[in-house]
XYZ file of C-alpha atoms in Angstrom:
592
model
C 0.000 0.000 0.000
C 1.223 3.859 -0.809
C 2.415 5.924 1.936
C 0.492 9.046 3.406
C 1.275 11.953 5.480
C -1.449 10.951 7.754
C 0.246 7.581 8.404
C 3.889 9.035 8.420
C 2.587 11.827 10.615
C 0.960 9.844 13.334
C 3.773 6.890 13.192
C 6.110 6.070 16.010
C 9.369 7.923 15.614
C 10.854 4.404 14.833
C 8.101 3.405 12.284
C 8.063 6.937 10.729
C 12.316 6.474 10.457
C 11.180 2.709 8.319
C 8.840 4.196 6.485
C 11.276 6.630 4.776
C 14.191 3.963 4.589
C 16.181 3.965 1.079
C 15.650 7.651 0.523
C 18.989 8.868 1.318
C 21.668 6.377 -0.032
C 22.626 4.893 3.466
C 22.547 8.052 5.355
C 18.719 7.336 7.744
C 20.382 10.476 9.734
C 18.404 13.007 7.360
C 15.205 11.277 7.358
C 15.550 10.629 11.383
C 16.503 14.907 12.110
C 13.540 15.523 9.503
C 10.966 14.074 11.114
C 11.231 16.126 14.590
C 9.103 18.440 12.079
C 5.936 16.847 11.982
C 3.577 16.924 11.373
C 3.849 17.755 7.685
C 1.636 19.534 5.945
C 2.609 18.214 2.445
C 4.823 16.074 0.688
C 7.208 18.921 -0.605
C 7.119 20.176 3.234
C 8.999 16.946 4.039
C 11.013 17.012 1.276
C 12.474 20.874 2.112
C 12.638 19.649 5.577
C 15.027 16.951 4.447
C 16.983 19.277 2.295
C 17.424 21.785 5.133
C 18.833 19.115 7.575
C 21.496 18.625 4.518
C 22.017 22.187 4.289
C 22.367 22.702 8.143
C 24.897 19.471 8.222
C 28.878 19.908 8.267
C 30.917 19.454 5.464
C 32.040 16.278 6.800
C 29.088 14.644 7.026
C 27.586 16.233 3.629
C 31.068 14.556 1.990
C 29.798 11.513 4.085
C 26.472 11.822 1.855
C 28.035 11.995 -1.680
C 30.138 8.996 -0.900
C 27.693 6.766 0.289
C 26.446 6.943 -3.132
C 28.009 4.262 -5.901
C 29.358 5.223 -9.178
C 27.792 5.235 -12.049
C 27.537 1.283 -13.649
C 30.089 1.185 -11.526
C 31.648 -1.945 -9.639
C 28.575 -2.042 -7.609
C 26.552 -2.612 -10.022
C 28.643 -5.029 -11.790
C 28.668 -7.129 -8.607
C 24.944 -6.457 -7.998
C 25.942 -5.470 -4.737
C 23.789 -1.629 -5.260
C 20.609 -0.873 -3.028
C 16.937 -1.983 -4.568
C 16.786 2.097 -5.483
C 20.457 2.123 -6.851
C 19.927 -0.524 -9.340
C 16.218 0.422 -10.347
C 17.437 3.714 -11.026
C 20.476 2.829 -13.007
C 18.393 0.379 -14.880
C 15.942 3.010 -16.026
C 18.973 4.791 -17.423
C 20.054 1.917 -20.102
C 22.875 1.850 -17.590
C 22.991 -1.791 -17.374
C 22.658 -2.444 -20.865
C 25.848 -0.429 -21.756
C 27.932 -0.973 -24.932
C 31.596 -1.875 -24.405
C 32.686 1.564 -25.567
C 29.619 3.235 -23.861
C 30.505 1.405 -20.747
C 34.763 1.677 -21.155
C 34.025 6.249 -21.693
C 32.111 5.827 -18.206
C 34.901 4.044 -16.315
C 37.296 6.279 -17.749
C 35.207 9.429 -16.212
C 34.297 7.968 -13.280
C 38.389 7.702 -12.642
C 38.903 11.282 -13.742
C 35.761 12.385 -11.824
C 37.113 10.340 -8.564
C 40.573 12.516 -9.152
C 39.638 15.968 -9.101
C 37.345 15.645 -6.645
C 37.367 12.787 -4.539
C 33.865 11.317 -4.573
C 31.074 9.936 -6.966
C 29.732 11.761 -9.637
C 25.969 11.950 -8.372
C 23.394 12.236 -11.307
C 19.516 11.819 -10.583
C 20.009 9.566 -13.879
C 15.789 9.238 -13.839
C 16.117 12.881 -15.001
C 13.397 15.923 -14.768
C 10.782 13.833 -16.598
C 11.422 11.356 -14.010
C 11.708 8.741 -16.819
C 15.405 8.087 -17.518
C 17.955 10.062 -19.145
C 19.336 8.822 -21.941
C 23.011 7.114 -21.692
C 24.351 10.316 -24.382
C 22.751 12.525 -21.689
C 24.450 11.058 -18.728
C 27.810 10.882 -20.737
C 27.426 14.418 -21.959
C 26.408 15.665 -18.087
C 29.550 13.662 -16.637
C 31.379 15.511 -18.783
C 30.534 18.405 -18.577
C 30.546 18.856 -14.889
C 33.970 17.579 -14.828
C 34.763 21.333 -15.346
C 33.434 22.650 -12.497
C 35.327 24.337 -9.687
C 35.055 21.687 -6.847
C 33.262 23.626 -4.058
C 30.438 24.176 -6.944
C 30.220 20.910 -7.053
C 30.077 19.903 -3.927
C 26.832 21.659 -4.326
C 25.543 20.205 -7.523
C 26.262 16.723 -6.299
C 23.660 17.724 -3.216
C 21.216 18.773 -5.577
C 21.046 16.149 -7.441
C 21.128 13.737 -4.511
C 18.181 15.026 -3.304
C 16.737 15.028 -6.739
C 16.738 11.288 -6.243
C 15.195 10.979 -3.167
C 12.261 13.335 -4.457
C 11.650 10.487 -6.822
C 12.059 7.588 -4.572
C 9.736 9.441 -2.248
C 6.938 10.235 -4.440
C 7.554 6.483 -5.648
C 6.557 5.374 -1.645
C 3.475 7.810 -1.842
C 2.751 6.476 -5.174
C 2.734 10.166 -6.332
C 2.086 10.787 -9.974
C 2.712 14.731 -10.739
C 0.093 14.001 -13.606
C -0.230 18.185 -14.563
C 3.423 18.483 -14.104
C 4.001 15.499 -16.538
C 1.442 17.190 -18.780
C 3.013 20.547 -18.938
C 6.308 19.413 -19.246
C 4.903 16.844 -21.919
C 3.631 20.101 -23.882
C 6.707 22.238 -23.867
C 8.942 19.194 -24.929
C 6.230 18.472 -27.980
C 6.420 22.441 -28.828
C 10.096 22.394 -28.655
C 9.951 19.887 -31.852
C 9.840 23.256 -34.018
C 12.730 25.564 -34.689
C 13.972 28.123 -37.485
C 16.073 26.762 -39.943
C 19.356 25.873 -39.497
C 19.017 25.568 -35.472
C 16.297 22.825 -35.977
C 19.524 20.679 -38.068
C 21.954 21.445 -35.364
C 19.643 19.977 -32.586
C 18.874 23.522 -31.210
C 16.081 25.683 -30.665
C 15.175 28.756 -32.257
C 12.149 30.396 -32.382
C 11.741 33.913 -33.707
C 8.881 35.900 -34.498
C 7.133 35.018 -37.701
C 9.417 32.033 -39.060
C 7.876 29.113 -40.144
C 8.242 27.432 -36.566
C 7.011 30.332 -34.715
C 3.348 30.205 -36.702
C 3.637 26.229 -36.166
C 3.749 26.901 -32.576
C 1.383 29.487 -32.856
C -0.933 26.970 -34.239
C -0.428 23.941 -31.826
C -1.037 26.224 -28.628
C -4.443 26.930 -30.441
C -5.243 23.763 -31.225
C -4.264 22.551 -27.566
C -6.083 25.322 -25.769
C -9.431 24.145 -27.751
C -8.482 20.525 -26.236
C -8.446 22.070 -22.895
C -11.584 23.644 -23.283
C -11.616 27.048 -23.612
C -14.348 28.671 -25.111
C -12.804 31.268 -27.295
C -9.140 30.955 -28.961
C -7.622 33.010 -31.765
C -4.309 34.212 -33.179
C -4.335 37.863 -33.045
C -3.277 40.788 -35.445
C 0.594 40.258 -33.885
C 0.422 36.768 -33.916
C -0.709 36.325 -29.680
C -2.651 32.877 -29.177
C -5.207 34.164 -27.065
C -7.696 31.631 -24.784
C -10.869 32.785 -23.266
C -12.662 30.914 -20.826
C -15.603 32.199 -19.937
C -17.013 33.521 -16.259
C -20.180 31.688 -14.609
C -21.783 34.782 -15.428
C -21.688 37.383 -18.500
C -20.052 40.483 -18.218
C -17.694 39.769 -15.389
C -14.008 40.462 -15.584
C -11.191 38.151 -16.451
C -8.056 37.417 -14.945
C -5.262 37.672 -17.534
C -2.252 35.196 -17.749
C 0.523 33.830 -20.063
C 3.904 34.543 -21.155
C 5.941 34.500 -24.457
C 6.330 31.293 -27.186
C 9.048 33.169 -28.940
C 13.171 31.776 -28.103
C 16.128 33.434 -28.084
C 18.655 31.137 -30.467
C 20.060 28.394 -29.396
C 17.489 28.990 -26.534
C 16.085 26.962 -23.412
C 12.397 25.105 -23.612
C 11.029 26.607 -20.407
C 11.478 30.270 -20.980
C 8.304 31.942 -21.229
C 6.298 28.821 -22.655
C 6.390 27.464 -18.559
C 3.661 30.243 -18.424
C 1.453 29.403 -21.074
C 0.948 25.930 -20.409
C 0.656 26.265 -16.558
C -2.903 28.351 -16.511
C -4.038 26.021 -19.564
C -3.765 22.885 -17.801
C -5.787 24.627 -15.155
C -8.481 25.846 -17.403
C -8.476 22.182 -18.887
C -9.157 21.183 -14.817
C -11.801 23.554 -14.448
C -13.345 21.913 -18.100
C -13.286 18.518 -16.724
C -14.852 19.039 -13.590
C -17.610 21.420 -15.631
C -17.193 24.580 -13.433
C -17.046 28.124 -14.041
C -15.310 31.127 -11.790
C -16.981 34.152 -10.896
C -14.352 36.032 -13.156
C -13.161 34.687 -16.626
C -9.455 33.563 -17.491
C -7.853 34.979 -20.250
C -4.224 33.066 -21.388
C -2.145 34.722 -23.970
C 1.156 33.034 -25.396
C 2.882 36.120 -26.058
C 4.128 36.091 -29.995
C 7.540 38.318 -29.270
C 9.431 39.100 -26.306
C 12.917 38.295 -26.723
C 13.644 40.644 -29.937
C 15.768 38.588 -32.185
C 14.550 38.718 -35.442
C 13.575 42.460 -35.158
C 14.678 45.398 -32.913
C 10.369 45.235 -31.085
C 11.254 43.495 -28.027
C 7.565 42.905 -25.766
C 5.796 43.074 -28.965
C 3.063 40.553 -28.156
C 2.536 41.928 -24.734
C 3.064 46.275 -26.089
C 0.405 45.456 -28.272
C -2.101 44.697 -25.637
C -1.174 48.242 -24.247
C -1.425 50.346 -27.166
C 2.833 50.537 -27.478
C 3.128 48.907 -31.163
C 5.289 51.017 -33.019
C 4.012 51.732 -36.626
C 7.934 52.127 -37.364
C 8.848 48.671 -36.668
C 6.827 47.784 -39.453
C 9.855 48.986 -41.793
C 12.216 47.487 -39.914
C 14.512 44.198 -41.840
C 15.577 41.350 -41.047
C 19.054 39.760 -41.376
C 17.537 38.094 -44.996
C 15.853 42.150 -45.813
C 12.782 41.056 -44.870
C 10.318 43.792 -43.638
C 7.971 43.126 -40.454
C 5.348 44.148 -42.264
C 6.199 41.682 -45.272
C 6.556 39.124 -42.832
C 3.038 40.070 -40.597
C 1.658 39.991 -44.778
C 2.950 36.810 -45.456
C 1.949 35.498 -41.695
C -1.643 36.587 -42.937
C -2.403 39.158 -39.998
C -4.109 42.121 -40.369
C -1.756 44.909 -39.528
C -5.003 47.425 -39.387
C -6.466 45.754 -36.570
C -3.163 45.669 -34.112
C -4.660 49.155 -32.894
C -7.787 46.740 -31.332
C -5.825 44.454 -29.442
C -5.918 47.414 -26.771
C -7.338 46.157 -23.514
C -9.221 48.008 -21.176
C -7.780 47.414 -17.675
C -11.287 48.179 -16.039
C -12.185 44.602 -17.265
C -9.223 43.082 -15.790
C -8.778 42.273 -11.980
C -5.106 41.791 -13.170
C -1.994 40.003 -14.588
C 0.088 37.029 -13.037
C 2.598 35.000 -14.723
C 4.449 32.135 -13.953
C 7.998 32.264 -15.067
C 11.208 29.997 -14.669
C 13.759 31.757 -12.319
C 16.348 32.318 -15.105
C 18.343 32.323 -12.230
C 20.654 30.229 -9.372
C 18.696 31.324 -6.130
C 16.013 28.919 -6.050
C 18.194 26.202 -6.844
C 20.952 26.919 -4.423
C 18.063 26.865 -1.519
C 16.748 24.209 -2.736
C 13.742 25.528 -2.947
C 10.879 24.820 -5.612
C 9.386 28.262 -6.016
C 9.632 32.027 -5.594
C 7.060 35.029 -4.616
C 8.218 37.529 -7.130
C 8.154 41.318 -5.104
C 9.801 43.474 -8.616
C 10.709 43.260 -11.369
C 13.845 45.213 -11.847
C 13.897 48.845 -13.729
C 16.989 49.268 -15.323
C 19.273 51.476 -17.066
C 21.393 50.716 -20.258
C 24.737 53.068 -21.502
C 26.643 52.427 -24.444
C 30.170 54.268 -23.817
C 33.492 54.822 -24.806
C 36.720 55.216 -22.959
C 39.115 57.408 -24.772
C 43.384 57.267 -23.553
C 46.133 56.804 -25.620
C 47.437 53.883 -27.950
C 51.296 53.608 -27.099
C 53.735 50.859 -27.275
C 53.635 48.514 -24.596
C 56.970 47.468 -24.288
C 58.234 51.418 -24.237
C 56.293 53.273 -22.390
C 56.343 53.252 -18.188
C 53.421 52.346 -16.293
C 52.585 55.461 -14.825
C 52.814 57.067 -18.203
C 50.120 55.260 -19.743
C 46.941 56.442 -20.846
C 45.332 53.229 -21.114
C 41.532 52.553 -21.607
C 41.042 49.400 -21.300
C 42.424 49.196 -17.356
C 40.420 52.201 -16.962
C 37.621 50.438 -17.771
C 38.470 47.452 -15.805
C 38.773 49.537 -12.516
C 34.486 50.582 -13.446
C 33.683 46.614 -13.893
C 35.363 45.895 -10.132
C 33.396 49.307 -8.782
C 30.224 48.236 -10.286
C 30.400 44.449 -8.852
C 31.518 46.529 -5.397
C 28.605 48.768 -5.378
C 25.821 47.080 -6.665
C 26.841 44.279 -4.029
C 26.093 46.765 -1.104
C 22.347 46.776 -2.093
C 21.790 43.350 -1.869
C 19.517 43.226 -5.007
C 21.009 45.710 -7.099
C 22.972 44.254 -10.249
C 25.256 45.457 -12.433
C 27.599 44.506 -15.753
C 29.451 45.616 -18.144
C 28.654 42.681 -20.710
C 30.030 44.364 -24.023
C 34.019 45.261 -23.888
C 35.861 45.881 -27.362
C 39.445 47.470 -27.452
C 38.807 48.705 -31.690
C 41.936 47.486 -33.713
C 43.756 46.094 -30.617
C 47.108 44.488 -30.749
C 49.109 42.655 -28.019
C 51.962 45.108 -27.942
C 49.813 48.146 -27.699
C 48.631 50.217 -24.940
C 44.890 50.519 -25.614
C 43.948 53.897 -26.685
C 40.438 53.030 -26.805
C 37.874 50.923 -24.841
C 34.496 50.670 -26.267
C 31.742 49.081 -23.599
C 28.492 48.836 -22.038
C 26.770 49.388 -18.734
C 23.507 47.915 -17.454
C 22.250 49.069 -14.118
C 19.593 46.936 -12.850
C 17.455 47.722 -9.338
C 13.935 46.592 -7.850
C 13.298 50.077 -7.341
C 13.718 53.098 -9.508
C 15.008 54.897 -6.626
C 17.567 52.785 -6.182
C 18.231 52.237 -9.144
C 18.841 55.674 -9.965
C 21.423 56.025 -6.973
C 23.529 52.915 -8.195
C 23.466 54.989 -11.980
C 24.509 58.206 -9.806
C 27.654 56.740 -7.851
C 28.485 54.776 -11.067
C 28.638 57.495 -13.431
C 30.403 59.901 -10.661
C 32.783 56.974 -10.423
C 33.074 56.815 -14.452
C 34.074 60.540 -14.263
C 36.083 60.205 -11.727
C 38.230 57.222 -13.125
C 38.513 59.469 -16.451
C 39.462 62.278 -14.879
C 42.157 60.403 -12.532
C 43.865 58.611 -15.576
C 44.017 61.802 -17.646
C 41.380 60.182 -19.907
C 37.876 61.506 -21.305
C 34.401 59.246 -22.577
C 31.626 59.008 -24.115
C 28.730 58.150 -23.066
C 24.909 57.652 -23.969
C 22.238 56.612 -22.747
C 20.331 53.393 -25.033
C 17.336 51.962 -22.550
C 15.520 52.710 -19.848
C 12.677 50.991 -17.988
C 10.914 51.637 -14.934
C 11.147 49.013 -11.886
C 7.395 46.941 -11.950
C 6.995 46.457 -8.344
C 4.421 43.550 -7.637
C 0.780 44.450 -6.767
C 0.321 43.889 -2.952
C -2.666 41.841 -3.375
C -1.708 39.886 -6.181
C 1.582 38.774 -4.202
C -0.513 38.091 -1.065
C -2.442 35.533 -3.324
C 1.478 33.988 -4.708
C 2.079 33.788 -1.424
C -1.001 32.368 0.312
C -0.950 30.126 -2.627
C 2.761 28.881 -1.545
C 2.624 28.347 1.650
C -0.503 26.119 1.662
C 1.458 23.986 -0.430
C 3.424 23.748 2.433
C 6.564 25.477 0.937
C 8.677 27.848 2.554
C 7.626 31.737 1.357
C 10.405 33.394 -0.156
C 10.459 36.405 -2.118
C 12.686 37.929 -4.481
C 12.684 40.339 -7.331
C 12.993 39.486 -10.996
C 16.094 40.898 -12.416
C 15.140 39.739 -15.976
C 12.575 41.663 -17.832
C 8.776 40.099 -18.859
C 5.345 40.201 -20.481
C 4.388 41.380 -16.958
C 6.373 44.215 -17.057
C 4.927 45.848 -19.986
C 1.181 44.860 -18.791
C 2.078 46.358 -15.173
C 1.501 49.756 -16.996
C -2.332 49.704 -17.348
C -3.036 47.042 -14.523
C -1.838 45.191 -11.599
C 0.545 42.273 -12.027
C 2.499 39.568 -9.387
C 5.144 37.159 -10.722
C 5.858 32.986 -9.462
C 9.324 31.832 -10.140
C 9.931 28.281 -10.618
C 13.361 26.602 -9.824
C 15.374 25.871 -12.680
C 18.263 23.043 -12.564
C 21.722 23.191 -13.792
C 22.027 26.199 -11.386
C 19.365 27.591 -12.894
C 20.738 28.251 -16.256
C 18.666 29.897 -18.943
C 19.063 31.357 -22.117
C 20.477 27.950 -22.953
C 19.933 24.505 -24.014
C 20.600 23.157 -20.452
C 17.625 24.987 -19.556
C 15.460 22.895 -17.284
C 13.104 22.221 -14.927
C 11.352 19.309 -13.185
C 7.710 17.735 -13.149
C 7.122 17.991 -10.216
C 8.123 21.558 -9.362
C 5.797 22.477 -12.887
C 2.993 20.185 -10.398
C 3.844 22.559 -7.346
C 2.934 25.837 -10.166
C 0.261 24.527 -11.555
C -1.342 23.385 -7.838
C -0.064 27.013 -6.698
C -2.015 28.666 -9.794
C -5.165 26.592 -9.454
C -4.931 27.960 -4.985
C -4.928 31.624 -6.462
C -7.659 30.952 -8.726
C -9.753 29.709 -5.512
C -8.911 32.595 -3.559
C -9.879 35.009 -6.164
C -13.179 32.898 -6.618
C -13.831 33.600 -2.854
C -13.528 36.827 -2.752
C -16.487 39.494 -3.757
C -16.486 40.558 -7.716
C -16.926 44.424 -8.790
């Protein structure tokens, strides 16, 4: 028979200590310091309970951890000496059924892994789906991580350890994450289309317009008429818009989604995490045949990223009334217009001025996004309460010295840009630490017509000045441009400077958040919130009504932008269960 909480809860600490046997490779200690927490609440409570004993435990006895794990098809599993969970795991991975060479390239890493850092490599080899990773996968990931610096590692190995026993556990509670597998199950089928060129390299690439983009356009249409809403079209900029309806006409609808457009070589998760999280609620809501007192609007944004044109927030701009008639002249790297390609796309460029909502019909905008970020994952925690999203400040600039020979003139007769520029970078990393949540990088840096026996003359870089608040903001742009001028000034050297974006800091509607975060902690999740450092849809549709923000955790340190851009099931099952308590609370409380 399955676990449940109400059985683990009211056990003996003895039988509660059985009951969770096999989920920590040989170390009961986690399970046994866990359970002073009951009762809990949920079976993601226990698990962060688990993790935090981990977190809390020396470095000694978190090295302890890591080794009581075997290696990879290992000599442990050659001598059938692993645990039950060991070889079932390992087994769902193809690991047993290795080819010579296959089986000879994972010996020889688990030697060189063994070297550099003196334990296991630790994969959850049943991967984010839960189902196995492929062998290439676990070869490629060994690999890779082989470069890491060791205390990083350290870390990674953690994580991933108590990736397994998040599977083992839900496989004691016989815990299917059925709308997690669902969503994830939707992203990887959308992923199947990408522009050309990317889609024969394996990678994906989906920019606004291209063949792949309208085929993604049209299977998020087709899917949100599966999950029953009542209204779906592809509007004048190429949205996919859902409507499903109130209980009663007239009332005002809750709007939702994110972006289906990549950046190249892109993640699967970014922005498309949003779109599919509301519609497998809304397909919940179908099933069970009920309506909300408001109605549920979910819009897969057509272009956020900008990579195709210069219109970043397209999708979500039109919605406010910010499309920009010019962009309609703008080209493409092939000299393809916008407007040749809306043409071709078969939208009707006259109507973009409709899509203009009116935020009196609205209670408001949430999103769910990945993290695009590390936090989350280095908590090891599932999800995050979003509080801002950052306003920031862009500068494209120019430090102007001297070019000299290096080898003739002295050091303290140099005029030389680059270092000049180099003494900003380790100010800006200085000051924007102070804050806390204030960022800051200088991501562009180009010495023009360099040589490596020249004193750089000129430095040509970039500045972007991120803050949760446009207050602060604005005070880490102060002290770094007094600090640019004084650098200049000190060196004997004079800039340039202007000024190429600026956006205002979204802070998250009270409300709204109060609902993320009710929503959270009844899942029996730690609350934690954070601001959003990346920009989003919600940004642009915090100017006409209020918006709040849920992170998800992302793995691989939470790397996006990227192929290794990933999440699991069962933290998309914690967002959609987290969506579907803020649509209850909203249901519960009195409509306009």
């Amino acid at each position: 028979m399955p676990l449940t909480l109400e059985q683990l809860n009211a056990a003996s600490p003895t039988e509660a200590l059985a009951l969770l046997d096999g989920l920590y490779e040989h170390s009961p200690w986690i399970a046994e310091q866990a359970l002073a927490q009951r009762p809990f609440r949920s079976m993601a409570h226990l698990q962060h309970a688990m993790a935090q004993v981990v977190r809390t435990a020396d470095t000694e006895a978190q090295l302890g951890l890591i080794r009581a794990h075997p290696e990879l098809a290992g000599k442990a599993m050659v001598a059938k000496s692993l645990t039950a969970e060991s070889t079932h795991e390992q087994s769902k991975a193809g690991l047993t059924q290795c080819t010579p060479e296959e089986f000879e390239r994972i010996q020889q890493l688990n030697v060189a892994y063994n070297e550099r850092f003196g334990f296991p490599f630790i994969l959850a080899v049943r991967g984010p789906r839960g189902m196995g990773l492929s062998k290439r996968e676990i070869i490629d990931t060994f690999a890779r991580r082989l470069d890491n610096h060791p205390e990083f590692e350290v870390a990674e190995a953690l994580r991933n350890i108590h990736r397994i026993a998040e599977i083992r556990l839900a496989d004691k509670f016989a815990a299917e994450p059925v709308l997690g597998n669902d969503v994830w199950d939707w992203q990887e089928k959308l992923a199947e289309h990408s522009d050309p060129g990317f889609a024969k390299k394996g990678q994906l690439t989906v920019t606004y317009l291209t063949d792949a983009h309208r085929a993604c356009a049209q299977r998020i249409s087709h899917w949100m008429r599966d999950c029953g809403f009542d209204e779906v079209e592809i509007d004048a900029v190429g949205n996919v818009v859902g409507r499903y309806h109130p209980a009663t006409e007239g009332a005002r609808y809750l709007m939702t989604g994110s972006h289906y457009d990549t950046v190249r070589n892109g993640g699967k998760y970014d922005g498309r995490l949003g779109i599919f999280v509301p519609m497998a609620c809304v397909r919940e809501l179908h099933r069970a045949g009920k309506r909300l007192p408001f109605g549920i609007e979910v819009i897969g944004f057509a272009e956020e990223e900008g990579q195709r044109y210069k219109a970043t927030f397209l999708g979500s701009g039109a919605l406010i009334g910010h499309f920009n008639p010019a962009w309609l002249d703008q080209k493409d790297a092939d000299g393809v217009t916008m407007r040749e390609a809306m043409q071709h796309a078969g939208l009707c460029i006259d109507d973009i001025a409709k899509l203009q909502r009116d935020p009196a019909q609205y209670l408001g905008f949430v999103e769910v996004h990945i993290e695009q970020g590390p936090v989350l994952n280095e908590l090891d925690l599932p999800l995050g309460v979003v509080t801002s999203i950052n306003g920031g400040v862009r500068f494209v600039a120019e430090m102007i010295g001297t070019a000299s020979h290096a080898g003739t003139t002295p050091m303290d007769r140099r005029r030389d840009a680059a270092v000049a520029v180099a003494e900003l970078a380790l100010f800006i990393e200085q000051r924007a630490a102070q804050d806390g949540d204030s960022v800051g990088t200088i991501g562009l840096l180009n010495v023009p017509g360099g040589s490596i026996n020249v004193v750089p003359g000129r430095c040509q870089f970039s500045l972007d000045l991120r803050a949760p608040t446009d207050a602060q903001r604005d005070a880490l742009v102060r002290d770094v441009l007094d600090e640019l001028a004084r650098i200049a000034q000190g060196r004997g050297l004079r800039y340039t400077l202007e000024e190429s974006m600026r956006a205002a800091a979204a802070p998250s509607a009270p409300a709204l958040q109060h609902h993320w975060e009710r929503a959270v902690d009844a899942l029996g999740v730690p609350v934690f919130r954070m601001p959003s450092g990346a920009g989003h849809d919600a940004m642009k549709l915090h100017e006409i009504m209020p918006q709040a923000m849920l992170f998800v955790r992302g793995q691989n340190s939470g790397i996006s932008h990227n192929p290794l851009e990933s999440t699991t099931n069962n933290d998309m099952q914690l967002a959609v269960d987290a969506f579907t308590q803020v649509l209850h609370q909203l249901a519960e409380e009195p409509q306009p």
